[in-house]
Coordinates of C-alpha atoms in Angstrom, one line a residue:
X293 CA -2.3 18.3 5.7
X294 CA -0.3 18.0 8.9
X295 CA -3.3 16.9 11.1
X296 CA -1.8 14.3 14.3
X297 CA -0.1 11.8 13.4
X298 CA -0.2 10.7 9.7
X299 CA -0.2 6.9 8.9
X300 CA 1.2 5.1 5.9
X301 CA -0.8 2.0 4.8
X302 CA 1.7 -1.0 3.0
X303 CA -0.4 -2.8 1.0
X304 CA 0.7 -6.1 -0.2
X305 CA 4.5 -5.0 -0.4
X306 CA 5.4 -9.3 -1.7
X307 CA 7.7 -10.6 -3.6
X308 CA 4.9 -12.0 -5.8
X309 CA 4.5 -8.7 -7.3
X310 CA 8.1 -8.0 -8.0
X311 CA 9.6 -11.2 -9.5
X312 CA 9.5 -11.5 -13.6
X313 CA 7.7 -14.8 -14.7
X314 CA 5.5 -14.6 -11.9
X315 CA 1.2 -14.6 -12.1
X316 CA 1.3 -11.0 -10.9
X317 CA 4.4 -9.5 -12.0
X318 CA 4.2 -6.3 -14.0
X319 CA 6.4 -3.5 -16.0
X320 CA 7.4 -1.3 -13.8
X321 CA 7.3 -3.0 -10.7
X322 CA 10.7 -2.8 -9.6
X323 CA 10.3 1.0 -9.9
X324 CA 7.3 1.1 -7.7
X325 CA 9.0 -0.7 -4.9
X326 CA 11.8 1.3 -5.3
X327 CA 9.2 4.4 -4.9
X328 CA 7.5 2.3 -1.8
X329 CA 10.7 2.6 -0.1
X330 CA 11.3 6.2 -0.5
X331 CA 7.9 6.7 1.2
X332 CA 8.5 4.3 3.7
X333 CA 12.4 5.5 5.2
X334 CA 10.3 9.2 5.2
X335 CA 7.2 7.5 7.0
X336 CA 9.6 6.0 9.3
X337 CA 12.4 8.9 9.9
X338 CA 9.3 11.4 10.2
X339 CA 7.8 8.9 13.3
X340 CA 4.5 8.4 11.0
X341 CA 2.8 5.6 12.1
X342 CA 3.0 2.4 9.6
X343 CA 1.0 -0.5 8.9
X344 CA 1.2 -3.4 6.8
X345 CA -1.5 -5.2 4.8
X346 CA -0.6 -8.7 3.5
X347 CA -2.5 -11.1 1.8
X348 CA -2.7 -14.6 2.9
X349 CA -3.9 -18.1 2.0
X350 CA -3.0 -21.3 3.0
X351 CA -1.7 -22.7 -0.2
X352 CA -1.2 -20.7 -3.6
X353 CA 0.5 -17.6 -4.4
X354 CA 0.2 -16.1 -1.1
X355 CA 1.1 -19.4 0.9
X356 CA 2.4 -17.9 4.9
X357 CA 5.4 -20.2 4.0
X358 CA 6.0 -19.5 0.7
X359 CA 8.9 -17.9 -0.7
X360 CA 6.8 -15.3 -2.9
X361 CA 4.4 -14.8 -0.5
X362 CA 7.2 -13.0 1.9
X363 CA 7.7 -9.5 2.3
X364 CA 9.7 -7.9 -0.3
X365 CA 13.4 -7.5 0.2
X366 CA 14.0 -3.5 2.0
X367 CA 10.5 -3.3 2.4
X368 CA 10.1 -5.9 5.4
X369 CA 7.6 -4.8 8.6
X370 CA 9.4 -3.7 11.4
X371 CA 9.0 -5.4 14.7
X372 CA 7.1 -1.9 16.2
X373 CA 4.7 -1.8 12.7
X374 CA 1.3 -4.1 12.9
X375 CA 0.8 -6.5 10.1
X376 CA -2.5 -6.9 9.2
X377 CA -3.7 -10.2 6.5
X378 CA -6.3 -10.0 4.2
X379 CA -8.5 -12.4 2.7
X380 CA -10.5 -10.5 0.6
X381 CA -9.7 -7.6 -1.6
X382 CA -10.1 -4.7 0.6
X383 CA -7.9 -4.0 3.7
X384 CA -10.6 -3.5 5.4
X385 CA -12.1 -7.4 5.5
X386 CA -9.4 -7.5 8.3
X387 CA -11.6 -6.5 11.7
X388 CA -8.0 -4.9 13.4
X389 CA -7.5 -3.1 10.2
X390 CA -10.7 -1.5 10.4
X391 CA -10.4 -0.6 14.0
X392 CA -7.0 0.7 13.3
X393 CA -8.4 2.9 10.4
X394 CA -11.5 4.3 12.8
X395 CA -8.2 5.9 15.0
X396 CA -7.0 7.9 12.0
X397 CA -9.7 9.9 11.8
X398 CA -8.6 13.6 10.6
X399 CA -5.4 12.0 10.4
X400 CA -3.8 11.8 6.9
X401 CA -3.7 8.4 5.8
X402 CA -1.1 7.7 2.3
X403 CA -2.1 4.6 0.8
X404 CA 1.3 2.5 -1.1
X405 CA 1.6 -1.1 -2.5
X406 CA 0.7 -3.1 -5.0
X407 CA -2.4 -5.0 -6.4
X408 CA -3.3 -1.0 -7.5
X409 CA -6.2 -2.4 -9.7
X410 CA -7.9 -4.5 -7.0
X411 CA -6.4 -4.1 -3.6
X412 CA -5.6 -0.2 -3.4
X413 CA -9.2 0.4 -5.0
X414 CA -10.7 -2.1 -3.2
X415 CA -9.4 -0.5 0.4
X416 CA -9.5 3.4 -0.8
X417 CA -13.5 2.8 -1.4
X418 CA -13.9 0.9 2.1
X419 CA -11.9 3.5 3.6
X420 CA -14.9 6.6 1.8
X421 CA -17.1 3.9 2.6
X422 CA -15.7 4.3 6.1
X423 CA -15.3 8.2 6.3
X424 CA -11.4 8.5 6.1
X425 CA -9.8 10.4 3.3
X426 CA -6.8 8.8 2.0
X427 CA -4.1 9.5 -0.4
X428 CA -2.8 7.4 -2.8
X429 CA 0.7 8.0 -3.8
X430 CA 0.8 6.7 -7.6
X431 CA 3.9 6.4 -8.1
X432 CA 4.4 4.1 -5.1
X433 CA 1.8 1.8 -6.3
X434 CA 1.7 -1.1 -9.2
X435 CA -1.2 -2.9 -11.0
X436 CA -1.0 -6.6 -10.4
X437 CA -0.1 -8.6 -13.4
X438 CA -1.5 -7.5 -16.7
X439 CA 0.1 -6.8 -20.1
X440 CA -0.7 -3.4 -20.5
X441 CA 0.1 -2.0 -17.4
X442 CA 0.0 1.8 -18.7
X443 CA -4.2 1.2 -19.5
X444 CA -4.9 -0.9 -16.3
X445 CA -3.1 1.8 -14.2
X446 CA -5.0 4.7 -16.2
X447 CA -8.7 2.8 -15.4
X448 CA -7.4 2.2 -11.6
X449 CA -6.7 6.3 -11.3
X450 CA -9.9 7.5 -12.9
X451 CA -12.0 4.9 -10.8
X452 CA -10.2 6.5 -7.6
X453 CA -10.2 9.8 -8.4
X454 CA -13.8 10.6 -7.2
X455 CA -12.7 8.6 -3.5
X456 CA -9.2 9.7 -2.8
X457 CA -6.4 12.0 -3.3
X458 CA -3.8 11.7 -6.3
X459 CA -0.4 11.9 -6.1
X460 CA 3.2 11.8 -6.5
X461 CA 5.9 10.7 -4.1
X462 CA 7.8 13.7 -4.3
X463 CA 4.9 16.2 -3.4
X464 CA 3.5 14.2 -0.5
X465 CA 7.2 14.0 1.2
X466 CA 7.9 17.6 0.1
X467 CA 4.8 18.3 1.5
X468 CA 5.3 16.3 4.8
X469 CA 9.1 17.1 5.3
X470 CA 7.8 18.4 9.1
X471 CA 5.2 16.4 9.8
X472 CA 6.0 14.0 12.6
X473 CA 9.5 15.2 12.8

């Protein structure tokens, strides 16, 4: 650890995640963005570079002008932080994603957000795929809307245990108290 510059990769931090009665609302969400913003004041106090994935569609749950399709509340880009949008399920069907993800090479790269079950497995693969080891930060992350949250998270973590690192909040920012500072 404490190669460069590390990065911290939002995915899909939306209010569709977080907002009971919605499609991909789960247990436990509130918790995990409560975790996601931990992560991301220590990202940004620690001058880690941060970047956003959000996923966009022109009409549906992820509408650009929808209300649940918006950043969630405290966890908004800042104006210095590239947003990328995604289409497909990996962040990596974004072109400038990719290219931004070839620069972090030997750096580390913490993966947070939601969609845990498709998203974050989706872009931790491309990212193996693509050379870069990342770490997921579990604690920090949410399955998108299932009734048993407990197994889908459980299938999510074994299926990404072979391609990334596992862990909790508190040991990556224990562990990264002086990186970037």
């Amino acid at each position: 650890m404490g190669r460069a510059q590390p990065r911290l990769v939002c995915l899909d931090l939306q209010r569709e995640y977080v907002v009971p009665g919605r499609p991909l609302y789960s247990e436990g969400a509130g918790n995990a963005a409560e975790t996601c913003a931990a992560v991301l004041r220590h990202a940004r106090a620690h001058g880690w570079r941060v970047v956003h994935v959000q996923r966009r569609q022109a009409d549906g749950l992820f509408e650009r002008k929808g209300y649940f399709g918006a950043p969630i509340e405290g966890l908004r880009p800042l104006i210095s932080e590239p947003v990328f949008a995604r289409s497909g399920y990996s962040a990596f069907c974004n072109p400038d994603f990719a290219a931004e993800m070839r620069d972090a090479f030997g750096e580390d790269v913490f993966l947070i957000g939601f969609s845990l079950d498709q998203t974050c497995l989706a872009t931790a693969f491309a990212a193996a795929d693509a050379g870069l080891s990342i770490t997921v930060i579990t604690d920090a992350t949410g399955p998108a809307g299932c009734a048993d949250t407990w197994a889908q998270r459980q299938a999510a973590e074994r299926l990404l245990a072979p391609v990334a690192r596992l862990a909790a909040s508190q040991d990556v920012l224990a562990e990264t108290q002086e990186i970037g500072a």
